[in-house]
Structure formats: structure tokens, C-alpha cells
GROMACS .gro file of N, CA and C in nm:
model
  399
    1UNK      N    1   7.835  28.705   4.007
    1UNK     CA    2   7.730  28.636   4.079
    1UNK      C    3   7.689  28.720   4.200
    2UNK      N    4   7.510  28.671   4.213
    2UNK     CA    5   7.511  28.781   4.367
    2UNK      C    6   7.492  28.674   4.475
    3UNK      N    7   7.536  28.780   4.562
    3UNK     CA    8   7.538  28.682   4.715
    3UNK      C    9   7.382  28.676   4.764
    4UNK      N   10   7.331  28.569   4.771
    4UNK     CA   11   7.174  28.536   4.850
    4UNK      C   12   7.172  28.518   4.940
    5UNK      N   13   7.114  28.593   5.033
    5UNK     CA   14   7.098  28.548   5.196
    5UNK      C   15   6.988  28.421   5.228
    6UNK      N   16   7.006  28.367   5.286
    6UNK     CA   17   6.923  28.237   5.338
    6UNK      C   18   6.936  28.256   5.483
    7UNK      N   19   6.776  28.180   5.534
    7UNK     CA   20   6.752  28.198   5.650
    7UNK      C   21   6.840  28.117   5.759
    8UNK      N   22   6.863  28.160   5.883
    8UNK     CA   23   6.989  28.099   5.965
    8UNK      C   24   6.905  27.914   5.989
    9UNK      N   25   7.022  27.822   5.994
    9UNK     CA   26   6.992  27.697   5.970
    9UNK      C   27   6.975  27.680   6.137
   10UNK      N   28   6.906  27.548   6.114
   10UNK     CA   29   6.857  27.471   6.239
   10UNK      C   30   6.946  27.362   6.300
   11UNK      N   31   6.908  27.303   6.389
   11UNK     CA   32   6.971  27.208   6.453
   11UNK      C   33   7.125  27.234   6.516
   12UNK      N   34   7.200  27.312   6.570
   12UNK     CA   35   7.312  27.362   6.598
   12UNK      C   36   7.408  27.423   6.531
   13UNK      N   37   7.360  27.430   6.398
   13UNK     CA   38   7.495  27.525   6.296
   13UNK      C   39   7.416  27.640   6.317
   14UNK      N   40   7.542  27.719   6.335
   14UNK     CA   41   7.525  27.885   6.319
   14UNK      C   42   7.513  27.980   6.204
   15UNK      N   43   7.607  27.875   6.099
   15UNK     CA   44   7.628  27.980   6.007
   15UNK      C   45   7.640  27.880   5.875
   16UNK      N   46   7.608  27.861   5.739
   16UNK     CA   47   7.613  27.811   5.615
   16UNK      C   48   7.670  27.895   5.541
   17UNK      N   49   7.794  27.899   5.443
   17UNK     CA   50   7.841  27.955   5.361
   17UNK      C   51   7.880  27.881   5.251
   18UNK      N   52   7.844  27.922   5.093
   18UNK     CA   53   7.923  27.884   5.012
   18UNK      C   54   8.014  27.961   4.930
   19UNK      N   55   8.179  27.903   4.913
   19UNK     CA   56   8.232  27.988   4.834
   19UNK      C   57   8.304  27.941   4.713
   20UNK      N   58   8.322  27.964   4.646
   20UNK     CA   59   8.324  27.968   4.491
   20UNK      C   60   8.474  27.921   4.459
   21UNK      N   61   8.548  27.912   4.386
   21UNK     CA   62   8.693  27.872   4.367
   21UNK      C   63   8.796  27.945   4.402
   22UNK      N   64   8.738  28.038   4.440
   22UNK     CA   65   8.823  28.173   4.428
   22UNK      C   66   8.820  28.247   4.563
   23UNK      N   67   8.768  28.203   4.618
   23UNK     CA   68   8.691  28.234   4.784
   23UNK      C   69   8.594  28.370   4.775
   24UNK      N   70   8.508  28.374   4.683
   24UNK     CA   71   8.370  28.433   4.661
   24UNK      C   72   8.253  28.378   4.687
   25UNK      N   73   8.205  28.460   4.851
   25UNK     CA   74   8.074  28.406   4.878
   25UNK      C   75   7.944  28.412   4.771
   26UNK      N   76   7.925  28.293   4.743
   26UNK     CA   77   7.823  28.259   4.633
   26UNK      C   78   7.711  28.268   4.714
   27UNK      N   79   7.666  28.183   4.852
   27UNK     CA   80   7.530  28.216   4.891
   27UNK      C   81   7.600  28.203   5.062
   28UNK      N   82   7.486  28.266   5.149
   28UNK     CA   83   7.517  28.225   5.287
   28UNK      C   84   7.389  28.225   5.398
   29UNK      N   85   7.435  28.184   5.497
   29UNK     CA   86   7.278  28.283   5.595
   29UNK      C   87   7.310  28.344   5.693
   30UNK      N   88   7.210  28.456   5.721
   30UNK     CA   89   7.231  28.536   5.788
   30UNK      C   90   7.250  28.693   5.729
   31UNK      N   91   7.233  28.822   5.812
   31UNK     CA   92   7.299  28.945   5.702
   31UNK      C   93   7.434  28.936   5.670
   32UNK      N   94   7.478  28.969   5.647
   32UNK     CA   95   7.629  28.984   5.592
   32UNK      C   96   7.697  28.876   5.578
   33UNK      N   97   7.660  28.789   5.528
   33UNK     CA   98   7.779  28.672   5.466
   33UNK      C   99   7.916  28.677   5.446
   34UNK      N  100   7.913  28.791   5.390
   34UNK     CA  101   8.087  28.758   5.333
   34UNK      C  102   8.141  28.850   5.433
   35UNK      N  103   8.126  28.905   5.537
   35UNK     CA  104   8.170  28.939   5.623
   35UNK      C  105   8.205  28.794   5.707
   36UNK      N  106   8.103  28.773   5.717
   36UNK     CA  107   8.109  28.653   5.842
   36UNK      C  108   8.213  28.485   5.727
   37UNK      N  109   8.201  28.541   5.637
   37UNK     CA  110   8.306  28.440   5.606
   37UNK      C  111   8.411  28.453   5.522
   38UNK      N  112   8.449  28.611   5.586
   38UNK     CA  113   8.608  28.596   5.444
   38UNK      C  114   8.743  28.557   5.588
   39UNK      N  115   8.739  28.496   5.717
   39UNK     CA  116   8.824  28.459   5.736
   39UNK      C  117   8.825  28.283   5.747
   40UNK      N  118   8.719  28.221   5.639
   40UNK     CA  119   8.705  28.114   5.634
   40UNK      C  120   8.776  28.048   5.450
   41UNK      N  121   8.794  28.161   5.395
   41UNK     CA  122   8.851  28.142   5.267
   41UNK      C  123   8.979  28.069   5.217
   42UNK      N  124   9.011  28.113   5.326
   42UNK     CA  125   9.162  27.976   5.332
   42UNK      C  126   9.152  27.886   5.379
   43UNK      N  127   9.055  27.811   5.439
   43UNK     CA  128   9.063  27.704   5.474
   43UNK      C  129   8.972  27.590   5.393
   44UNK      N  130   9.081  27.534   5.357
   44UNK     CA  131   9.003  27.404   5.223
   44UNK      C  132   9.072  27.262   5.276
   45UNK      N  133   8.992  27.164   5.242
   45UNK     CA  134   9.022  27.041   5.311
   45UNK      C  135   9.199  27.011   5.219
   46UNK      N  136   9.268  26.938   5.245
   46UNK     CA  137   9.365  26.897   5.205
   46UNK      C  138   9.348  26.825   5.123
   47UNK      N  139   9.470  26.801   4.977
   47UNK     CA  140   9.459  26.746   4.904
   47UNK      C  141   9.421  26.610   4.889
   48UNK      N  142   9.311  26.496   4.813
   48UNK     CA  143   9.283  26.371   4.830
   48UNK      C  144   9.169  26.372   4.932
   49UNK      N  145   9.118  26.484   4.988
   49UNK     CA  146   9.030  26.438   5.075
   49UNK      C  147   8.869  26.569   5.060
   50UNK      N  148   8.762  26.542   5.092
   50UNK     CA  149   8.676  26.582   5.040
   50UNK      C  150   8.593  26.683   5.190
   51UNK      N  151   8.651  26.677   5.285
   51UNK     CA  152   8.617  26.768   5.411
   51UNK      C  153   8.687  26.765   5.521
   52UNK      N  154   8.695  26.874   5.622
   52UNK     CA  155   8.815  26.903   5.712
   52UNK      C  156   8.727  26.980   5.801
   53UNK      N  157   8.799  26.962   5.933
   53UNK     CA  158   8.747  27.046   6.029
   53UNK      C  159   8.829  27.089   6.111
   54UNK      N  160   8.797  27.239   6.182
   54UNK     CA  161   8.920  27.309   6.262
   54UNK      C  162   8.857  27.376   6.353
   55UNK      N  163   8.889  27.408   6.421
   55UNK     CA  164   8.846  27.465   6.566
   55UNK      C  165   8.915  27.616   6.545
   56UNK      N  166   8.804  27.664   6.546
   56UNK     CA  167   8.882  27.847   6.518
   56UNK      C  168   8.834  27.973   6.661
   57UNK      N  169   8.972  27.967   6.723
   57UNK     CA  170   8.970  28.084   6.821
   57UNK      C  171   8.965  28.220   6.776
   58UNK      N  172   8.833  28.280   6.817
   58UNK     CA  173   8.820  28.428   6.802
   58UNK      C  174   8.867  28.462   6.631
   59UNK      N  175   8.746  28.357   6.597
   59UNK     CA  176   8.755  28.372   6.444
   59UNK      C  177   8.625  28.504   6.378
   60UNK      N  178   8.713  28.594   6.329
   60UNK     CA  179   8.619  28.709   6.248
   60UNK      C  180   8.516  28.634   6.240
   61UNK      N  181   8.484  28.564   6.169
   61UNK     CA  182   8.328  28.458   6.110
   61UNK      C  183   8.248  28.421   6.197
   62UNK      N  184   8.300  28.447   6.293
   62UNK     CA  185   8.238  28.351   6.443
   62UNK      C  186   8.177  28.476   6.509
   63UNK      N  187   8.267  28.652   6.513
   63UNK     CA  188   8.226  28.734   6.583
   63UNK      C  189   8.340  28.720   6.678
   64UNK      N  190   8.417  28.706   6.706
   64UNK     CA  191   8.538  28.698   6.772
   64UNK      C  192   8.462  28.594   6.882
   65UNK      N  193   8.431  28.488   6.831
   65UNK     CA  194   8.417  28.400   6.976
   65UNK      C  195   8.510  28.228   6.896
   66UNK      N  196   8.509  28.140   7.001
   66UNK     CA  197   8.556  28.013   6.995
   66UNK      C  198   8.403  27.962   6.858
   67UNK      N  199   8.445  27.883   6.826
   67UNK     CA  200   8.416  27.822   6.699
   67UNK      C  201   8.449  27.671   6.636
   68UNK      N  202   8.345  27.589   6.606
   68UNK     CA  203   8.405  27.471   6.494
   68UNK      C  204   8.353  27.543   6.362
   69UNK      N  205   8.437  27.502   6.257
   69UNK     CA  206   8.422  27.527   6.092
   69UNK      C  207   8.439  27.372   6.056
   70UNK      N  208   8.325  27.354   5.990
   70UNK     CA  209   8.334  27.218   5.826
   70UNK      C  210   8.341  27.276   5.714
   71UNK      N  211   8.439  27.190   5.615
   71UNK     CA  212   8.412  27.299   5.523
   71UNK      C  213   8.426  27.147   5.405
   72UNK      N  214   8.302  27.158   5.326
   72UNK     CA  215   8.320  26.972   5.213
   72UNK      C  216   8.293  27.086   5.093
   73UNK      N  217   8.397  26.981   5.009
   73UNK     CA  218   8.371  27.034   4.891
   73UNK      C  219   8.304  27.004   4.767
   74UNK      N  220   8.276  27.085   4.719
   74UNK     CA  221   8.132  27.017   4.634
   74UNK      C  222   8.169  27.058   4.497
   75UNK      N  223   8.232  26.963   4.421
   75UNK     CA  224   8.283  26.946   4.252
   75UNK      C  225   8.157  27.029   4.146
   76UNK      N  226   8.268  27.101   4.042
   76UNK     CA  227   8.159  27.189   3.984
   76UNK      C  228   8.240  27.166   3.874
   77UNK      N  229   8.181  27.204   3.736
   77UNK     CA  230   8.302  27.174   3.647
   77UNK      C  231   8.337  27.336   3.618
   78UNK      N  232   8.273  27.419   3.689
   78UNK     CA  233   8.326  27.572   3.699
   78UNK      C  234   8.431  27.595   3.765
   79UNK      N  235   8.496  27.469   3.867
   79UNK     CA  236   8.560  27.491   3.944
   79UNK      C  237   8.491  27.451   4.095
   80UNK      N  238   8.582  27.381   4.206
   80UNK     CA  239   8.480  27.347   4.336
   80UNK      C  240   8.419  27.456   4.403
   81UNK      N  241   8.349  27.428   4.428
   81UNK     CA  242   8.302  27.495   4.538
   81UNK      C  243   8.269  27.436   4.691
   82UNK      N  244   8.284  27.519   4.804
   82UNK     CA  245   8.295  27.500   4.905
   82UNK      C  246   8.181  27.512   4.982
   83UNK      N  247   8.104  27.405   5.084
   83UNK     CA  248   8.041  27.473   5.140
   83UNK      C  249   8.104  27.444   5.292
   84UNK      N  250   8.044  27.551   5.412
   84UNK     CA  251   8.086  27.546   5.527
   84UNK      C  252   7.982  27.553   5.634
   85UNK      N  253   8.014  27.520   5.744
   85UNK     CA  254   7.926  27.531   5.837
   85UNK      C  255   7.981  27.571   5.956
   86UNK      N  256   7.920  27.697   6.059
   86UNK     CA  257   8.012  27.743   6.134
   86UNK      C  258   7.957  27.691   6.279
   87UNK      N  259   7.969  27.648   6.355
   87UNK     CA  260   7.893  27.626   6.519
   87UNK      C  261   8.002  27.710   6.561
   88UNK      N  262   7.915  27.816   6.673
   88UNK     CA  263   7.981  27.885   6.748
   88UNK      C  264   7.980  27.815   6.908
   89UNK      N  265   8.061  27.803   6.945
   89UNK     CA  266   8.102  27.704   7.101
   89UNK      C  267   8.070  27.757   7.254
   90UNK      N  268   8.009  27.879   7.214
   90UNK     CA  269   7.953  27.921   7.356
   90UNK      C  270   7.885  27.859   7.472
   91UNK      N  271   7.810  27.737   7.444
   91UNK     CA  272   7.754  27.681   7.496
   91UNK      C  273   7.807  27.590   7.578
   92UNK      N  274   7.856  27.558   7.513
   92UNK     CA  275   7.980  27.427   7.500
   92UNK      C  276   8.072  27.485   7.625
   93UNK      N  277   8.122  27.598   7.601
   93UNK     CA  278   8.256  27.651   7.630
   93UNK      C  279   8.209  27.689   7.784
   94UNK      N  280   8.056  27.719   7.835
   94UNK     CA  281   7.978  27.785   7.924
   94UNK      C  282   7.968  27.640   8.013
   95UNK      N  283   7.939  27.527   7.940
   95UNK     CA  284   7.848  27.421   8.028
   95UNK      C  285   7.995  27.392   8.080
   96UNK      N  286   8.136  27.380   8.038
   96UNK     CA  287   8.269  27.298   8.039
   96UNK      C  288   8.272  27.386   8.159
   97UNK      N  289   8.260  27.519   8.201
   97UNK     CA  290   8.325  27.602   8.309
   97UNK      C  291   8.225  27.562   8.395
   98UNK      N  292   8.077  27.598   8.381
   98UNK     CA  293   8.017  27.532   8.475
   98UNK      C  294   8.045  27.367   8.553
   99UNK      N  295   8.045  27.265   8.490
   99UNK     CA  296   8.113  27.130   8.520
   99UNK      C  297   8.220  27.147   8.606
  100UNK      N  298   8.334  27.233   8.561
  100UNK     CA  299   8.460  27.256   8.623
  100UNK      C  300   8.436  27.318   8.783
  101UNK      N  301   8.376  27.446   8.750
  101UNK     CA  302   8.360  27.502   8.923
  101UNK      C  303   8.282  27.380   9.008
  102UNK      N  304   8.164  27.335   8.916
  102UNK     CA  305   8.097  27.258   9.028
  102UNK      C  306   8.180  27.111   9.084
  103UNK      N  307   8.318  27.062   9.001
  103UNK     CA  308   8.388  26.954   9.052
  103UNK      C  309   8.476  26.981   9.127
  104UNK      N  310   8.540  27.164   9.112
  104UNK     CA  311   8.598  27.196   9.191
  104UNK      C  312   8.566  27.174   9.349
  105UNK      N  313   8.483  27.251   9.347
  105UNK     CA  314   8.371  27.286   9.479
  105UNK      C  315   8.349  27.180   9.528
  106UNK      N  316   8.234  27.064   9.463
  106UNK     CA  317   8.172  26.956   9.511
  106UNK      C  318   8.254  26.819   9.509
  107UNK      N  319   8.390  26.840   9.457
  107UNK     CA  320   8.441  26.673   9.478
  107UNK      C  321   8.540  26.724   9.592
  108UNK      N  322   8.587  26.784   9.686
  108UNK     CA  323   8.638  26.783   9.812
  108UNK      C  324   8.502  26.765   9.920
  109UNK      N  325   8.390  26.824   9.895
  109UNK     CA  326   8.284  26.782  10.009
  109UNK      C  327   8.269  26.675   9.979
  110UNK      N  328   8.211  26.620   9.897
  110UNK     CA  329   8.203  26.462   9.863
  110UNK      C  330   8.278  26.358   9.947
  111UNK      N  331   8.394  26.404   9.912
  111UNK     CA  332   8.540  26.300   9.961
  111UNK      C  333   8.548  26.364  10.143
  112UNK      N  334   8.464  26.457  10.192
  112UNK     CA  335   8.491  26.516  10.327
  112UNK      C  336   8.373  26.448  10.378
  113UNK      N  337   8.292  26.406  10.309
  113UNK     CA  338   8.150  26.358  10.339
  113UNK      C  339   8.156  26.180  10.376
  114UNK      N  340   8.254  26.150  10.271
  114UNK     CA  341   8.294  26.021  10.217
  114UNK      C  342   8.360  25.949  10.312
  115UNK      N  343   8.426  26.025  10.411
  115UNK     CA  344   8.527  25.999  10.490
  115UNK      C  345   8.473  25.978  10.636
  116UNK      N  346   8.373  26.085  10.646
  116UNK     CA  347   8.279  26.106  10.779
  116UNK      C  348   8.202  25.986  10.753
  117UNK      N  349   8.150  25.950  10.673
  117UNK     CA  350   8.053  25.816  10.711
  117UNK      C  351   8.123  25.656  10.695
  118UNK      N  352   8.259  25.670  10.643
  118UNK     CA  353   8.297  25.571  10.667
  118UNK      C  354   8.375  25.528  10.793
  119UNK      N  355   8.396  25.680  10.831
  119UNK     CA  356   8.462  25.670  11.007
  119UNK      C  357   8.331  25.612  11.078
  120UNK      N  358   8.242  25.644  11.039
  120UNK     CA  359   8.096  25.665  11.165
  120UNK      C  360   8.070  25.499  11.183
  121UNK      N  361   8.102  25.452  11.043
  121UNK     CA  362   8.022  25.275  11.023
  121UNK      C  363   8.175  25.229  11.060
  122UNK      N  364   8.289  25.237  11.016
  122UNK     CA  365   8.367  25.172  11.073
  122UNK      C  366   8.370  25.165  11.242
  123UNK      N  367   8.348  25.262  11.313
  123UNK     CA  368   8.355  25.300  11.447
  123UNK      C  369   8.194  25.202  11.504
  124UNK      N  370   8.098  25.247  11.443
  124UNK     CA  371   7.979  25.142  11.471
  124UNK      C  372   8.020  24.943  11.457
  125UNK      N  373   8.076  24.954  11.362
  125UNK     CA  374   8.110  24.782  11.328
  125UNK      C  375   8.204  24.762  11.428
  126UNK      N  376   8.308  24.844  11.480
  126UNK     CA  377   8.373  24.786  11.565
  126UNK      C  378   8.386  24.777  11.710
  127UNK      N  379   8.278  24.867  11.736
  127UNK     CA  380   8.241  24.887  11.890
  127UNK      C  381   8.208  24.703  11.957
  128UNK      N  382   8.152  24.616  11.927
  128UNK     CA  383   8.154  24.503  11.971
  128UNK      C  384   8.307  24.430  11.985
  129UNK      N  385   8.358  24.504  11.901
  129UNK     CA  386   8.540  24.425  11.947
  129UNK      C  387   8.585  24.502  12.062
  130UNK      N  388   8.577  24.620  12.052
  130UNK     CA  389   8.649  24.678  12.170
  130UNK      C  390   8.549  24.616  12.300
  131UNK      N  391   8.429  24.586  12.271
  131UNK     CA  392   8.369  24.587  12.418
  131UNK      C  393   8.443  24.447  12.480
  132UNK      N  394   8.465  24.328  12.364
  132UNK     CA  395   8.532  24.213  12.390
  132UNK      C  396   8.675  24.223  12.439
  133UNK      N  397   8.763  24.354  12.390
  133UNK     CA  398   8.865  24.367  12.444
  133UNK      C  399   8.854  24.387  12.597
   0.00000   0.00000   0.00000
């Protein structure tokens, strides 16, 4: 069989691969398919169940970056075949560090901020007691 390239898919998957029983990319998208998915060949959902998902660090298929893989299998009487879907997590992995520095940074001013105006109104509300003292 030959491998067909198909155009890269929409909506957040990176990568579509199908492979054959044998872990032979049958079709994929993108150039080089079976590059980008012979370290996805071992991974098949577990027995009794029809799809699985794994989180793959600095997976060949991915380009050495962080990664989710689906991989459902699709009954053939040639034998199953697999298809997969790769999202690469850059985004993900970019917005999580951004979030992080900015809670770092901004939840001690917050709570330094938080503190100054509740001294300021507590000290305002109670100035009429002390004047009574």
C-alpha cells in the first residue's frame, strides 16, 4: 500500500495518522508521515476497549515537543486499523507558564494591596471610638 499525504487538519489536531495492523502508515497529513508516526506504533488502546489517550513527552511524532496522542480503532476484516490524532501542547504548555509567573508576581501585590486598604478603612471606621475614648 502507498502512504497518501492529506492536508494538515483543522480545529486543534496537529497531526492524523492511520496505521495498519502491523504499524504501517496507510495514510497521514502533513510531509512525512511515517516519520512523524513510527513512535506512535506501539501504542494501541487496551484490550476490550476501542480508544486511549497518553500524553507523550518529547515524542519523535510530535518533533521532540510535549504532546497528547488518541489513537481509536477502526475494525477491518484485513485486520484493525488505527487511526490517531496528535495535538502538540505548546500552547497549552506557554499559556500554563505565563498564568504561573503572572500569580507569582501579582498575588503577593494583591494581598500587599489587600492589606493597605483594609488598614486604611479599618483605621477610618475607628477613628470615632478613639475620639470617644
Amino acid at each position: 500500500m502507498c502512504i497518501r499525504d492529506r492536508p494538515e487538519p483543522d480545529g486543534g489536531v496537529d497531526s492524523v495518522f492511520v496505521l495498519g495492523p502491523r504499524g504501517q502508515v496507510l495514510a497521514g497529513t502533513g510531509p512525512d508521515p511515517a516519520t512523524r508516526a513510527a513512535g506512535l506504533a506501539g501504542f494501541r488502546p487496551p484490550a476490550g476497549q476501542d480508544s486511549a489517550t497518553r500524553v507523550l513527552c518529547c515524542a519523535k511524532a510530535a518533533g521532540g515537543q510535549r504532546s497528547v496522542a488518541v489513537v481509536v480503532r477502526a475494525p477491518d476484516p484485513r485486520g484493525d486499523r488505527y487511526v490517531y490524532g496528535l495535538t502538540v501542547l505548546n500552547d497549552v504548555s506557554n499559556a500554563t507558564s505565563a498564568l504561573a509567573l503572572t500569580l507569582l508576581i501579582g498575588a503577593p501585590l494583591l494581598m500587599a494591596l489587600t492589606v493597605g486598604i483594609a488598614w486604611a478603612v479599618t483605621g477610618l471606621a475607628l477613628r470615632p471610638v478613639a475620639a470617644i475614648r
